[in-house]
C-alpha positions as a Python dict, from the first residue, in 0.01 Angstrom:
ca = {
    (1, 'M'): (0, 0, 0),
    (2, 'T'): (-330, 123, 136),
    (3, 'A'): (-552, 371, -48),
    (4, 'D'): (-402, 717, -7),
    (5, 'T'): (-201, 988, -184),
    (6, 'Y'): (175, 936, -182),
    (7, 'T'): (473, 1147, -286),
    (8, 'V'): (805, 1011, -410),
    (9, 'E'): (1106, 1244, -394),
    (10, 'A'): (1442, 1186, -560),
    (11, 'T'): (1757, 1371, -452),
    (12, 'H'): (2126, 1346, -540),
    (13, 'D'): (2426, 1346, -311),
    (14, 'L'): (2795, 1267, -337),
    (15, 'I'): (3026, 1119, -79),
    (16, 'H'): (3394, 1185, -134),
    (17, 'P'): (3666, 1340, 85),
    (18, 'D'): (3788, 1585, -186),
    (19, 'L'): (3459, 1743, -292),
    (20, 'P'): (3461, 2123, -340),
    (21, 'P'): (3256, 2329, -89),
    (22, 'D'): (2996, 2426, -349),
    (23, 'Y'): (2942, 2076, -490),
    (24, 'K'): (2578, 2065, -378),
    (25, 'D'): (2498, 2367, -596),
    (26, 'R'): (2610, 2175, -901),
    (27, 'L'): (2388, 1870, -834),
    (28, 'P'): (2052, 1827, -1007),
    (29, 'K'): (1764, 1976, -812),
    (30, 'P'): (1540, 1739, -613),
    (31, 'V'): (1233, 1623, -801),
    (32, 'S'): (909, 1483, -663),
    (33, 'Q'): (607, 1304, -802),
    (34, 'S'): (273, 1249, -632),
    (35, 'F'): (42, 959, -708),
    (36, 'E'): (-280, 820, -571),
    (37, 'V'): (-359, 460, -483),
    (38, 'R'): (-731, 389, -523),
    (39, 'A'): (-913, 90, -381),
    (40, 'V'): (-1267, -36, -342),
    (41, 'Q'): (-1461, 205, -123),
    (42, 'F'): (-1834, 240, -193),
    (43, 'L'): (-1906, -34, -447),
    (44, 'L'): (-1780, -391, -469),
    (45, 'D'): (-1779, -585, -794),
    (46, 'T'): (-1953, -921, -748),
    (47, 'G'): (-1651, -1090, -904),
    (48, 'Y'): (-1461, -1026, -581),
    (49, 'V'): (-1701, -1252, -387),
    (50, 'H'): (-1587, -1611, -417),
    (51, 'S'): (-1839, -1768, -180),
    (52, 'A'): (-2046, -1709, 132),
    (53, 'Y'): (-2173, -1935, 409),
    (54, 'P'): (-2447, -2015, 498),
    (55, 'P'): (-2536, -2019, 129),
    (56, 'A'): (-2772, -1752, 4),
    (57, 'G'): (-3134, -1866, 18),
    (58, 'S'): (-3056, -2178, 219),
    (59, 'T'): (-3233, -2312, 528),
    (60, 'G'): (-3058, -2522, 789),
    (61, 'R'): (-2956, -2565, 1149),
    (62, 'Y'): (-2698, -2285, 1160),
    (63, 'T'): (-2713, -2205, 1532),
    (64, 'S'): (-2345, -2288, 1579),
    (65, 'V'): (-2223, -2129, 1254),
    (66, 'L'): (-2063, -1787, 1230),
    (67, 'P'): (-2156, -1652, 885),
    (68, 'H'): (-1849, -1581, 674),
    (69, 'I'): (-1753, -1468, 327),
    (70, 'T'): (-1455, -1557, 107),
    (71, 'L'): (-1317, -1285, -120),
    (72, 'S'): (-1111, -1364, -429),
    (73, 'R'): (-883, -1063, -370),
    (74, 'D'): (-676, -1156, -66),
    (75, 'V'): (-565, -800, 22),
    (76, 'L'): (-904, -634, -16),
    (77, 'P'): (-990, -613, 360),
    (78, 'W'): (-665, -426, 422),
    (79, 'E'): (-652, -194, 118),
    (80, 'R'): (-802, 83, 327),
    (81, 'R'): (-691, 177, 678),
    (82, 'L'): (-897, 264, 982),
    (83, 'Q'): (-751, 544, 1193),
    (84, 'G'): (-900, 475, 1537),
    (85, 'I'): (-685, 498, 1847),
    (86, 'R'): (-761, 138, 1943),
    (87, 'V'): (-754, 2, 1588),
    (88, 'D'): (-466, -232, 1512),
    (89, 'E'): (-293, -141, 1185),
    (90, 'R'): (-372, -491, 1060),
    (91, 'A'): (-746, -455, 1126),
    (92, 'P'): (-977, -475, 822),
    (93, 'W'): (-1195, -185, 715),
    (94, 'L'): (-1475, -429, 636),
    (95, 'A'): (-1708, -615, 870),
    (96, 'L'): (-1985, -872, 841),
    (97, 'L'): (-2302, -775, 1026),
    (98, 'V'): (-2578, -1031, 1083),
    (99, 'F'): (-2934, -903, 1127),
    (100, 'A'): (-3239, -1097, 1242),
    (101, 'E'): (-3599, -1025, 1151),
    (102, 'D'): (-3739, -687, 1261),
    (103, 'E'): (-3396, -537, 1326),
    (104, 'L'): (-3369, -334, 1005),
    (105, 'P'): (-3663, -94, 959),
    (106, 'A'): (-3644, -113, 578),
    (107, 'D'): (-3603, -492, 578),
    (108, 'P'): (-3818, -636, 860),
    (109, 'S'): (-3830, -983, 702),
    (110, 'A'): (-3449, -998, 668),
    (111, 'A'): (-3474, -1065, 295),
    (112, 'G'): (-3177, -855, 184),
    (113, 'V'): (-3344, -523, 100),
    (114, 'I'): (-3102, -239, 32),
    (115, 'I'): (-3151, 123, -75),
    (116, 'E'): (-2939, 280, -346),
    (117, 'R'): (-2830, 637, -282),
    (118, 'P'): (-2569, 876, -424),
    (119, 'V'): (-2242, 854, -234),
    (120, 'A'): (-2288, 1223, -147),
    (121, 'D'): (-2607, 1134, 44),
    (122, 'L'): (-2423, 863, 235),
    (123, 'L'): (-2153, 1108, 347),
    (124, 'T'): (-2394, 1392, 433),
    (125, 'P'): (-2706, 1229, 584),
    (126, 'P'): (-2987, 1434, 739),
    (127, 'R'): (-3009, 1514, 1111),
    (128, 'G'): (-3058, 1206, 1326),
    (129, 'L'): (-2859, 985, 1090),
    (130, 'H'): (-2490, 910, 1139),
    (131, 'G'): (-2294, 832, 824),
    (132, 'P'): (-1922, 771, 780),
    (133, 'A'): (-1702, 1065, 881),
    (134, 'I'): (-1538, 1094, 539),
    (135, 'D'): (-1475, 1442, 404),
    (136, 'P'): (-1669, 1473, 75),
    (137, 'A'): (-1390, 1702, -50),
    (138, 'S'): (-1154, 1402, -37),
    (139, 'V'): (-1376, 1201, -271),
    (140, 'P'): (-1360, 1257, -651),
    (141, 'T'): (-1667, 1426, -798),
    (142, 'D'): (-1750, 1131, -1021),
    (143, 'V'): (-1753, 902, -717),
    (144, 'L'): (-1972, 1142, -517),
    (145, 'D'): (-2226, 1140, -800),
    (146, 'S'): (-2223, 761, -831),
    (147, 'Y'): (-2464, 535, -644),
    (148, 'C'): (-2392, 299, -357),
    (149, 'R'): (-2607, 52, -162),
    (150, 'T'): (-2698, 154, 191),
    (151, 'I'): (-2877, 32, 501),
    (152, 'D'): (-3006, 233, 798),
    (153, 'V'): (-2946, 62, 1131),
    (154, 'P'): (-3090, 174, 1466),
    (155, 'V'): (-2806, 261, 1704),
    (156, 'S'): (-2941, 11, 1958),
    (157, 'V'): (-2899, -269, 1702),
    (158, 'F'): (-2568, -137, 1566),
    (159, 'E'): (-2407, -134, 1912),
    (160, 'K'): (-2522, -489, 1975),
    (161, 'I'): (-2372, -652, 1668),
    (162, 'V'): (-2082, -439, 1538),
    (163, 'P'): (-1730, -555, 1635),
    (164, 'R'): (-1541, -325, 1870),
    (165, 'E'): (-1226, -158, 1743),
    (166, 'D'): (-997, -395, 1932),
    (167, 'E'): (-1191, -697, 1801),
    (168, 'L'): (-1166, -617, 1430),
    (169, 'L'): (-821, -772, 1401),
    (170, 'Y'): (-967, -1117, 1472),
    (171, 'T'): (-1248, -1104, 1216),
    (172, 'A'): (-1039, -1139, 899),
    (173, 'H'): (-758, -1360, 775),
    (174, 'T'): (-607, -1484, 451),
    (175, 'R'): (-622, -1839, 324),
    (176, 'E'): (-400, -2009, 70),
    (177, 'V'): (-560, -2304, -108),
    (178, 'T'): (-326, -2543, -288),
    (179, 'V'): (-573, -2827, -348),
    (180, 'P'): (-938, -2775, -455),
    (181, 'S'): (-1172, -2790, -156),
    (182, 'Y'): (-1524, -2928, -192),
    (183, 'R'): (-1803, -2833, 46),
    (184, 'S'): (-2115, -3030, 126),
    (185, 'N'): (-2332, -2760, -33),
    (186, 'G'): (-2157, -2803, -366),
    (187, 'D'): (-1925, -2503, -347),
    (188, 'V'): (-1574, -2554, -476),
    (189, 'I'): (-1283, -2345, -347),
    (190, 'E'): (-1025, -2340, -625),
    (191, 'P'): (-650, -2308, -558),
    (192, 'G'): (-547, -1951, -490),
    (193, 'E'): (-511, -1690, -218),
    (194, 'F'): (-827, -1558, -57),
    (195, 'A'): (-945, -1327, 220),
    (196, 'V'): (-1202, -1453, 469),
    (197, 'L'): (-1419, -1230, 688),
    (198, 'T'): (-1620, -1376, 974),
    (199, 'A'): (-1919, -1232, 1155),
    (200, 'T'): (-1924, -1209, 1533),
    (201, 'R'): (-2288, -1312, 1582),
    (202, 'F'): (-2440, -1661, 1581),
    (203, 'P'): (-2791, -1704, 1437),
    (204, 'R'): (-2914, -1863, 1759),
    (205, 'D'): (-3289, -1827, 1709),
    (206, 'E'): (-3511, -1975, 1444),
    (207, 'G'): (-3603, -1740, 1162),
    (208, 'S'): (-3463, -1543, 870),
    (209, 'Y'): (-3128, -1362, 877),
    (210, 'V'): (-2959, -1119, 643),
    (211, 'V'): (-2583, -1063, 629),
    (212, 'H'): (-2429, -736, 510),
    (213, 'L'): (-2065, -682, 423),
    (214, 'V'): (-2025, -320, 532),
    (215, 'S'): (-1756, -55, 533),
    (216, 'L'): (-1649, 78, 873),
    (217, 'E'): (-1430, 348, 724),
    (218, 'G'): (-1524, 675, 890),
    (219, 'F'): (-1671, 509, 1199),
    (220, 'E'): (-1351, 503, 1399),
    (221, 'G'): (-1424, 601, 1758),
    (222, 'R'): (-1795, 524, 1722),
    (223, 'L'): (-1799, 146, 1753),
    (224, 'D'): (-1823, 123, 2132),
    (225, 'E'): (-2147, 113, 2326),
    (226, 'G'): (-2264, 462, 2416),
    (227, 'A'): (-2058, 635, 2148),
    (228, 'L'): (-2374, 732, 1956),
    (229, 'P'): (-2715, 860, 2074),
    (230, 'A'): (-2930, 555, 2144),
    (231, 'A'): (-3243, 691, 1974),
    (232, 'E'): (-3076, 769, 1642),
    (233, 'T'): (-2971, 572, 1334),
    (234, 'V'): (-2649, 470, 1160),
    (235, 'R'): (-2626, 475, 779),
    (236, 'L'): (-2383, 218, 641),
    (237, 'C'): (-2253, 135, 296),
    (238, 'S'): (-2338, -227, 214),
    (239, 'L'): (-2094, -385, -31),
    (240, 'H'): (-2254, -730, -45),
    (241, 'V'): (-2565, -889, 100),
    (242, 'W'): (-2721, -1233, 125),
    (243, 'A'): (-2995, -1396, 330),
    (244, 'F'): (-3060, -1738, 479),
    (245, 'A'): (-3292, -1901, 732),
    (246, 'C'): (-3211, -2086, 1052),
    (247, 'D'): (-3437, -2383, 1127),
    (248, 'T'): (-3372, -2511, 1480),
    (249, 'T'): (-3626, -2795, 1454),
    (250, 'N'): (-3470, -2940, 1137),
    (251, 'T'): (-3807, -2956, 962),
    (252, 'L'): (-3655, -2797, 653),
    (253, 'D'): (-3303, -2935, 686),
    (254, 'P'): (-3240, -3196, 411),
    (255, 'D'): (-2943, -3342, 595),
    (256, 'A'): (-3149, -3397, 910),
    (257, 'L'): (-3434, -3550, 710),
    (258, 'L'): (-3202, -3802, 544),
    (259, 'R'): (-3044, -3894, 876),
    (260, 'G'): (-3389, -3934, 1028),
    (261, 'L'): (-3487, -4180, 756),
    (262, 'A'): (-3212, -4414, 868),
    (263, 'D'): (-3215, -4356, 1244),
    (264, 'H'): (-3435, -4658, 1318),
    (265, 'G'): (-3176, -4882, 1153),
    (266, 'R'): (-2925, -4796, 1424),
    (267, 'E'): (-3126, -5001, 1675),
    (268, 'D'): (-3191, -5289, 1435),
    (269, 'P'): (-2902, -5336, 1188),
    (270, 'H'): (-3109, -5592, 996),
    (271, 'E'): (-3381, -5338, 927),
    (272, 'T'): (-3271, -5180, 601),
    (273, 'G'): (-3599, -5017, 506),
    (274, 'T'): (-3644, -4644, 545),
    (275, 'R'): (-3916, -4471, 742),
    (276, 'I'): (-4035, -4113, 726),
    (277, 'P'): (-3929, -3954, 1057),
    (278, 'R'): (-4198, -3802, 1271),
    (279, 'Y'): (-4144, -3436, 1353),
    (280, 'R'): (-4362, -3211, 1558),
    (281, 'G'): (-4333, -2944, 1293),
    (282, 'R'): (-4409, -2952, 924),
    (283, 'I'): (-4198, -3187, 714),
    (284, 'G'): (-4061, -3035, 399),
    (285, 'C'): (-3752, -2984, 192),
    (286, 'H'): (-3597, -2655, 97),
    (287, 'R'): (-3354, -2662, -190),
    (288, 'I'): (-3000, -2556, -94),
}
C-alpha cells in the first residue's frame, strides 16, 4: 500500500429465498474505519542506505558508470505514488541526480553541500523558486515544523539531468540476493531483498561529481523540457548525498597504477620486475 488515507467499511447481507421484506432493517448498521499509511517523505534514515557506487570520496575512471544506490528497504521507491498523466503506476517517486562542478550554485565544487530548511519552507518557497506541489494542509504540523535537506537547482540544469515521466519506470528495480556478493571496493551485499535506483547521467568529463537522491513527489507534469521558466530555480528535497571524482587520465586510479606496473611484462614474460609507469599527469594514489 502506498502512503495515503484509506477507509475500510464493513456491511452485512443475507442471501436466502425466504427472507422477510424488512430483513435489511434488522441487520447491523454498516461501520467504517479510516486509517493512514505513512512512509518516508522528507527525511531518510541513513540505515535505509545499504551502499552507493561510485563509493563516496573515491576517485576513478567512472566515465562508463551510471551512479546507483542500493536501499535496504526494497519497497521504499514505491511507497509513495506520483500522479502524472504519463507516469506509470510502477514508477518510483525517487530519482538519482548527478551534478558536475559549477552546476549547483550553493555547491560549485560538487562536494555534497546541502541546506537544511523547515519542510514548510520547502513547500512554500519564495517567488522565482519552484518547490514540490504538495498542499501544506495535507502534511501534519509536526512534519511541517521539522527540518529537511534541500538543494536549489537552476531550471536549465534540472531539465538536462532529471528523468522524464515516462523514463522513471526504468530507473529502479528490486534485487534479491541469496549469496553474499563481494565488490572490488570492499563492499559486501548481504543476502536479502533490496531496491536499486540508477542515475541517467554518465560522469563523462574529468572532475568532481555529487549525487543526490531526491524526491520527485509534487513535480508531476514539470519534468519535461520547457515545463518551467528557464531563468528560475527548482528547490528539491535531498534524501541522501555523496560525492566522488572522475579521473579520465587514471593518474589517481589505484587499479590503473597497479596494471601499469606490470604492463611491460606483457611484452617480455621473463621480465618479472615492476616499473613505475610514466604518465603525463601527476602520479598519486587516492584511498578508496
